[in-house]
Structure formats: structure tokens, C-alpha cells
PDB file of C-alpha atoms in Angstrom:
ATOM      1  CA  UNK A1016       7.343  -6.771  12.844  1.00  0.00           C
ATOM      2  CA  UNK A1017       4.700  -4.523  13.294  1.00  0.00           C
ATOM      3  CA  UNK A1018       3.000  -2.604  10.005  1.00  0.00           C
ATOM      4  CA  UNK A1019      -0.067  -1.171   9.180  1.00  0.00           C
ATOM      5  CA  UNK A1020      -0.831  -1.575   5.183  1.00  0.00           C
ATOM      6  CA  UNK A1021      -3.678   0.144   3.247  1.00  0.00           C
ATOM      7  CA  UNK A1022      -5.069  -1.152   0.705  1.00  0.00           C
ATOM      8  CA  UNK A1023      -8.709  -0.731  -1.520  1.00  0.00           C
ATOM      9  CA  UNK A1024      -7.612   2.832  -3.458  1.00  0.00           C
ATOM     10  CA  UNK A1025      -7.804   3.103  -7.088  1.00  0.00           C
ATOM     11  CA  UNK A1026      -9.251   5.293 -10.370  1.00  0.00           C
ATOM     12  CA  UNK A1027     -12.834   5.626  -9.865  1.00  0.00           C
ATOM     13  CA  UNK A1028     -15.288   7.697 -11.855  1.00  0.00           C
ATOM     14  CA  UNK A1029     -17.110  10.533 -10.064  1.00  0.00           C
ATOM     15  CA  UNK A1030     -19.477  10.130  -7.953  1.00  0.00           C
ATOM     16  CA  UNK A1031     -18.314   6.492  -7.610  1.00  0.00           C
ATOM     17  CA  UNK A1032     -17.381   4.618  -4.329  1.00  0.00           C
ATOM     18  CA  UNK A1033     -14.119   2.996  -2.731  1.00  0.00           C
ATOM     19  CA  UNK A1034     -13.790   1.073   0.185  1.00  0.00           C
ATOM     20  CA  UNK A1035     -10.158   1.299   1.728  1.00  0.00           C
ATOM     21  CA  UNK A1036      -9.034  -0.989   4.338  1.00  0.00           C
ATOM     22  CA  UNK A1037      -6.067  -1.035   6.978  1.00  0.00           C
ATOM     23  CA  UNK A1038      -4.812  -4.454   8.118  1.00  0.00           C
ATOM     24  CA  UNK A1039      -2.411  -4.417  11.379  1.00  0.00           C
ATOM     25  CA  UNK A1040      -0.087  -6.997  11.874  1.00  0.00           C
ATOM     26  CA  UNK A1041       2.579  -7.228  15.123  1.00  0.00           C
ATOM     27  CA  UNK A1042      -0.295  -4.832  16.268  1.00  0.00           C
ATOM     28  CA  UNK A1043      -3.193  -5.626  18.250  1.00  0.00           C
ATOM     29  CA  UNK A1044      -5.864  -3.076  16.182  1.00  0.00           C
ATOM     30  CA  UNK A1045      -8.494  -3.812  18.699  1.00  0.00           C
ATOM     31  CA  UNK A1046      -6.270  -1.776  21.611  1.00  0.00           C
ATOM     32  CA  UNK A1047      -5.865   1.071  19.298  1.00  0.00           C
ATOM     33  CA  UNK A1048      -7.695   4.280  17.801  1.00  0.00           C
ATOM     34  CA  UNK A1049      -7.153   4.202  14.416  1.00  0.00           C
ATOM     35  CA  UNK A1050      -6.916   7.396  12.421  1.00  0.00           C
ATOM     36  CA  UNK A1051      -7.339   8.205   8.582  1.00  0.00           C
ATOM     37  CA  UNK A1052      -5.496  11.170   6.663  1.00  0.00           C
ATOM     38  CA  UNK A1053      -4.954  11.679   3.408  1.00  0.00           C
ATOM     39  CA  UNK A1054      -2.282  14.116   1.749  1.00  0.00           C
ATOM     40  CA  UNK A1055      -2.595  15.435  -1.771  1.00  0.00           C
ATOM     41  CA  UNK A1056      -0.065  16.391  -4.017  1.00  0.00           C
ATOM     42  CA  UNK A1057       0.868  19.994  -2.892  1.00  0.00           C
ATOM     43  CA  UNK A1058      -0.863  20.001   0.455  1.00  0.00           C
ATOM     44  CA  UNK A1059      -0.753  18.908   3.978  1.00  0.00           C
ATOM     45  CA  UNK A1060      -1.651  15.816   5.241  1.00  0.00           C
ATOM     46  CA  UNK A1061      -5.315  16.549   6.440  1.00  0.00           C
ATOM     47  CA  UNK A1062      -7.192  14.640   8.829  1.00  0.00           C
ATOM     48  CA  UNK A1063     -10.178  12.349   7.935  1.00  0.00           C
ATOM     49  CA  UNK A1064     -11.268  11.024  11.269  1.00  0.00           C
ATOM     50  CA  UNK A1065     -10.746   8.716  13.899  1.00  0.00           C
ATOM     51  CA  UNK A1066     -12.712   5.558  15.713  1.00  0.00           C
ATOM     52  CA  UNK A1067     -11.799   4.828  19.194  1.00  0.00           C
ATOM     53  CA  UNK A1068     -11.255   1.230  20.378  1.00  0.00           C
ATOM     54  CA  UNK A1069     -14.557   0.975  21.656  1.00  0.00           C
ATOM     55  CA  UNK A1070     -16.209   2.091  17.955  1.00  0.00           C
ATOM     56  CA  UNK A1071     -16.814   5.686  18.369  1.00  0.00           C
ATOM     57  CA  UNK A1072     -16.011   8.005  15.695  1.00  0.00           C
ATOM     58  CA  UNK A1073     -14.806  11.267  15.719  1.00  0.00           C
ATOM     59  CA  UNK A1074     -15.173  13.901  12.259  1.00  0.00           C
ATOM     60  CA  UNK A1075     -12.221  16.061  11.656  1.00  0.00           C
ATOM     61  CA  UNK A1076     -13.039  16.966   7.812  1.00  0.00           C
ATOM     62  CA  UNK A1077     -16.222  18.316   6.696  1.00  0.00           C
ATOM     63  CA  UNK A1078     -16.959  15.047   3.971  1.00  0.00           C
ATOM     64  CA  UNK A1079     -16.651  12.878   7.024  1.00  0.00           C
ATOM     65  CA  UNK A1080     -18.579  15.173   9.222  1.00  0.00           C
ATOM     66  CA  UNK A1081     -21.239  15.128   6.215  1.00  0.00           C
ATOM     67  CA  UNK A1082     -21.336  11.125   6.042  1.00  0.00           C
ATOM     68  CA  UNK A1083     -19.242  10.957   2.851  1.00  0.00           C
ATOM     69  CA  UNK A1084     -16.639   9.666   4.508  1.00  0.00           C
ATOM     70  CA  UNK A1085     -17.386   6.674   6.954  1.00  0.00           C
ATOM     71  CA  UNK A1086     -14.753   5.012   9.104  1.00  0.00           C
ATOM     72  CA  UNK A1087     -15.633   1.348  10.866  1.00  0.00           C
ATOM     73  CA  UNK A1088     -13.359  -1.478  12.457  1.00  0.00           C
ATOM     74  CA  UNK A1089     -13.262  -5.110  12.599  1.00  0.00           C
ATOM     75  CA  UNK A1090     -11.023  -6.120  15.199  1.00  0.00           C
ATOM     76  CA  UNK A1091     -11.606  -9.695  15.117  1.00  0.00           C
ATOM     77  CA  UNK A1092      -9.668  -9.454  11.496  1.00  0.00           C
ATOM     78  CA  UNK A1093      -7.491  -6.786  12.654  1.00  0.00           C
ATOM     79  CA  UNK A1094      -8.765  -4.166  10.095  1.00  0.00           C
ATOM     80  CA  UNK A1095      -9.716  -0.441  10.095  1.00  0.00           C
ATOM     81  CA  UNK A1096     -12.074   0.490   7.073  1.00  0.00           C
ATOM     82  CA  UNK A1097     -12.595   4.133   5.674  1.00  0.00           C
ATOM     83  CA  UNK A1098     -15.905   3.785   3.058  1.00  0.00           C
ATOM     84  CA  UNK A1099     -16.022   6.571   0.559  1.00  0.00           C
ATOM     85  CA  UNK A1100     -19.181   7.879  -0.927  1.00  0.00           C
ATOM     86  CA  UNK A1101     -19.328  10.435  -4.072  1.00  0.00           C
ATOM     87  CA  UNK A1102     -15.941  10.475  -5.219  1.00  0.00           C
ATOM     88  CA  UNK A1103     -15.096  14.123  -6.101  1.00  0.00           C
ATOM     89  CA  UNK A1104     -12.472  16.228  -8.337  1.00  0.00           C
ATOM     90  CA  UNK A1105     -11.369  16.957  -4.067  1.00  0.00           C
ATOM     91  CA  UNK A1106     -10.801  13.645  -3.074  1.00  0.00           C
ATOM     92  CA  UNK A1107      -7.658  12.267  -4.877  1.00  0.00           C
ATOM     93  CA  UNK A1108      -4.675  12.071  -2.770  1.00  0.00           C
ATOM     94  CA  UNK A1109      -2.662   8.973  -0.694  1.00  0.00           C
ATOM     95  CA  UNK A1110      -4.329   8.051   2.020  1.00  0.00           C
ATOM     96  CA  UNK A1111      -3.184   6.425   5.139  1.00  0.00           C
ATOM     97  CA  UNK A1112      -4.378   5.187   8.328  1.00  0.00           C
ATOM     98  CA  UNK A1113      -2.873   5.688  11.462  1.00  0.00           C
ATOM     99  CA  UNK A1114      -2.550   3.681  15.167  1.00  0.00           C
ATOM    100  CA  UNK A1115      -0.840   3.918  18.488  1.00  0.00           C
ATOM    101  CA  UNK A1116      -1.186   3.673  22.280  1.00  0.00           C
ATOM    102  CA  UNK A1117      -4.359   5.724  22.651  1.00  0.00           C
ATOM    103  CA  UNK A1118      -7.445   4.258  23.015  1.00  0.00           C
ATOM    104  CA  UNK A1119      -9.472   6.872  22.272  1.00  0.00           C
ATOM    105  CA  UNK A1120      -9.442   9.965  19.793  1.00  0.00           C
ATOM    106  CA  UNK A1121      -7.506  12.594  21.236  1.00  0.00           C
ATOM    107  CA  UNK A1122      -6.273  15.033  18.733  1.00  0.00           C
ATOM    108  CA  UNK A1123      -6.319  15.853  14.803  1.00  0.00           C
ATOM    109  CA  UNK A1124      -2.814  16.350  14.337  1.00  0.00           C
ATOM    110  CA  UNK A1125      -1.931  12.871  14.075  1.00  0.00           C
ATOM    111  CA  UNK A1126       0.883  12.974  17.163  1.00  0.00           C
ATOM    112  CA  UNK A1127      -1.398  10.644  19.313  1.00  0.00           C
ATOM    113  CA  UNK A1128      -0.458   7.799  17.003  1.00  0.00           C
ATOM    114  CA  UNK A1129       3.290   6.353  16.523  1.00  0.00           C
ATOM    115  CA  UNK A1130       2.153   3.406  13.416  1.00  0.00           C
ATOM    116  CA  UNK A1131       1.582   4.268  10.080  1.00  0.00           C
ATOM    117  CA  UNK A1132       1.112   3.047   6.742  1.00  0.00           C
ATOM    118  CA  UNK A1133       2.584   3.304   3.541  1.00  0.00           C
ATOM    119  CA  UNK A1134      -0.747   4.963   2.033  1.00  0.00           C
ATOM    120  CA  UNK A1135      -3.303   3.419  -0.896  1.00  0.00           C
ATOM    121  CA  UNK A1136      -3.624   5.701  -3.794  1.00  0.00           C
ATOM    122  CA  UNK A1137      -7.375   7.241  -4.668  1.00  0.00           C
ATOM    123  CA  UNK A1138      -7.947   9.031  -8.097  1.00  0.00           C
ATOM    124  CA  UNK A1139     -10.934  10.778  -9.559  1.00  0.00           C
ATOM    125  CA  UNK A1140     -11.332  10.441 -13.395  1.00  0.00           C
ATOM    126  CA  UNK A1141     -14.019  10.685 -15.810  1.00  0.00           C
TER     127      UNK A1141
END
């Protein structure tokens, strides 16, 4: 059985922090680039970013781009983590990570990868 679950999301003040994680099972992570994306209510799903197998990251939203948004693996416990900085009124929405065949970051439209997860809820409240 292969899955992908999320887990880490949560209320969290403003300006707070949230670390999500992504454990793979019936999945070798380590093979895989692993994407995040979030979708909030009303929008598109909108990509985060992406770290190849090797560790290398790729920005495809400006709050990663800025270093908000930080994405890091751990294959030897088959887990993908996405760290969150400076929680904002912007931020709330289901977010889910994202693997496949590719070993490297190809694309932001999220066709590259064929697993994903059920999502881990992040809200903003004061």
C-alpha cells in the first residue's frame, strides 16, 4: 500500500511557526522529488516548492522564494518536511505534499508527480 500522509498543521497565531511533515510508506521517499502545494478555500491549488532527491530545492511561490517557506527531507525516516515561518492572514489553506518517478524538480504544475496526500490543515487566528 503505498500513501503519503501529512501531518504537523494546526491554528497558530500570527506570526507563529508550523512545521509540517510528509511520511511515505510502500514508497521509497529517498528516489523521489517531493513537492508541496497548498489549496485554499476558493482557489487553486498553488505550488510551494519542490526538493529533488539529491536535496536541492526549487521556489515556485514568492514566501518560499523569500525563505518563509523552507522545504527539507530525511530519507533515512522516509519524511519530507515543509517549515513555516510568520504565519500570515495568506497562509491558511490544506496543504499537501506530493511524490512520483522524477528525481528531480521538473515542473510547477504538479503532473510530474502521481502520489499524493490527503492534506494537513493550517489556520491563522489571533
Amino acid at each position: 500500500q503505498l500513501q503519503l500522509a501529512e501531518s504537523g498543521g494546526g491554528l497558530v497565531q500570527p506570526g507563529g511557526s508550523l512545521r509540517l511533515s510528509c511520511a511515505a510508506s510502500g514508497f521509497t521517499l529517498a528516489d523521489s522529488a517531493m513537492g508541496w502545494f497548498r489549496q485554499a478555500p476558493g482557489k487553486q491549488r498553488e505550488a510551494i516548492g519542490c526538493i529533488s532527491n539529491s536535496g536541492i530545492t526549487t521556489d515556485y511561490e514568492a514566501s518560499s522564494a523569500e525563505g518563509r517557506f523552507t522545504i527539507s527531507r530525511a530519507n533515512a525516516e522516509n519524511t519530507v518536511y515543509l517549515q513555516i515561518h510568520s504565519l500570515t492572514f495568506e497562509d491558511p489553506a490544506v496543504y499537501y505534499c506530493a511524490g512520483g518517478v522524477f528525481r528531480h524538480c521538473v515542473t510547477a504544475g504538479g503532473r510530474q508527480f502521481g502520489y499524493w496526500g490527503q492534506g494537513t490543515q493550517v489556520t491563522v487566528s489571533s
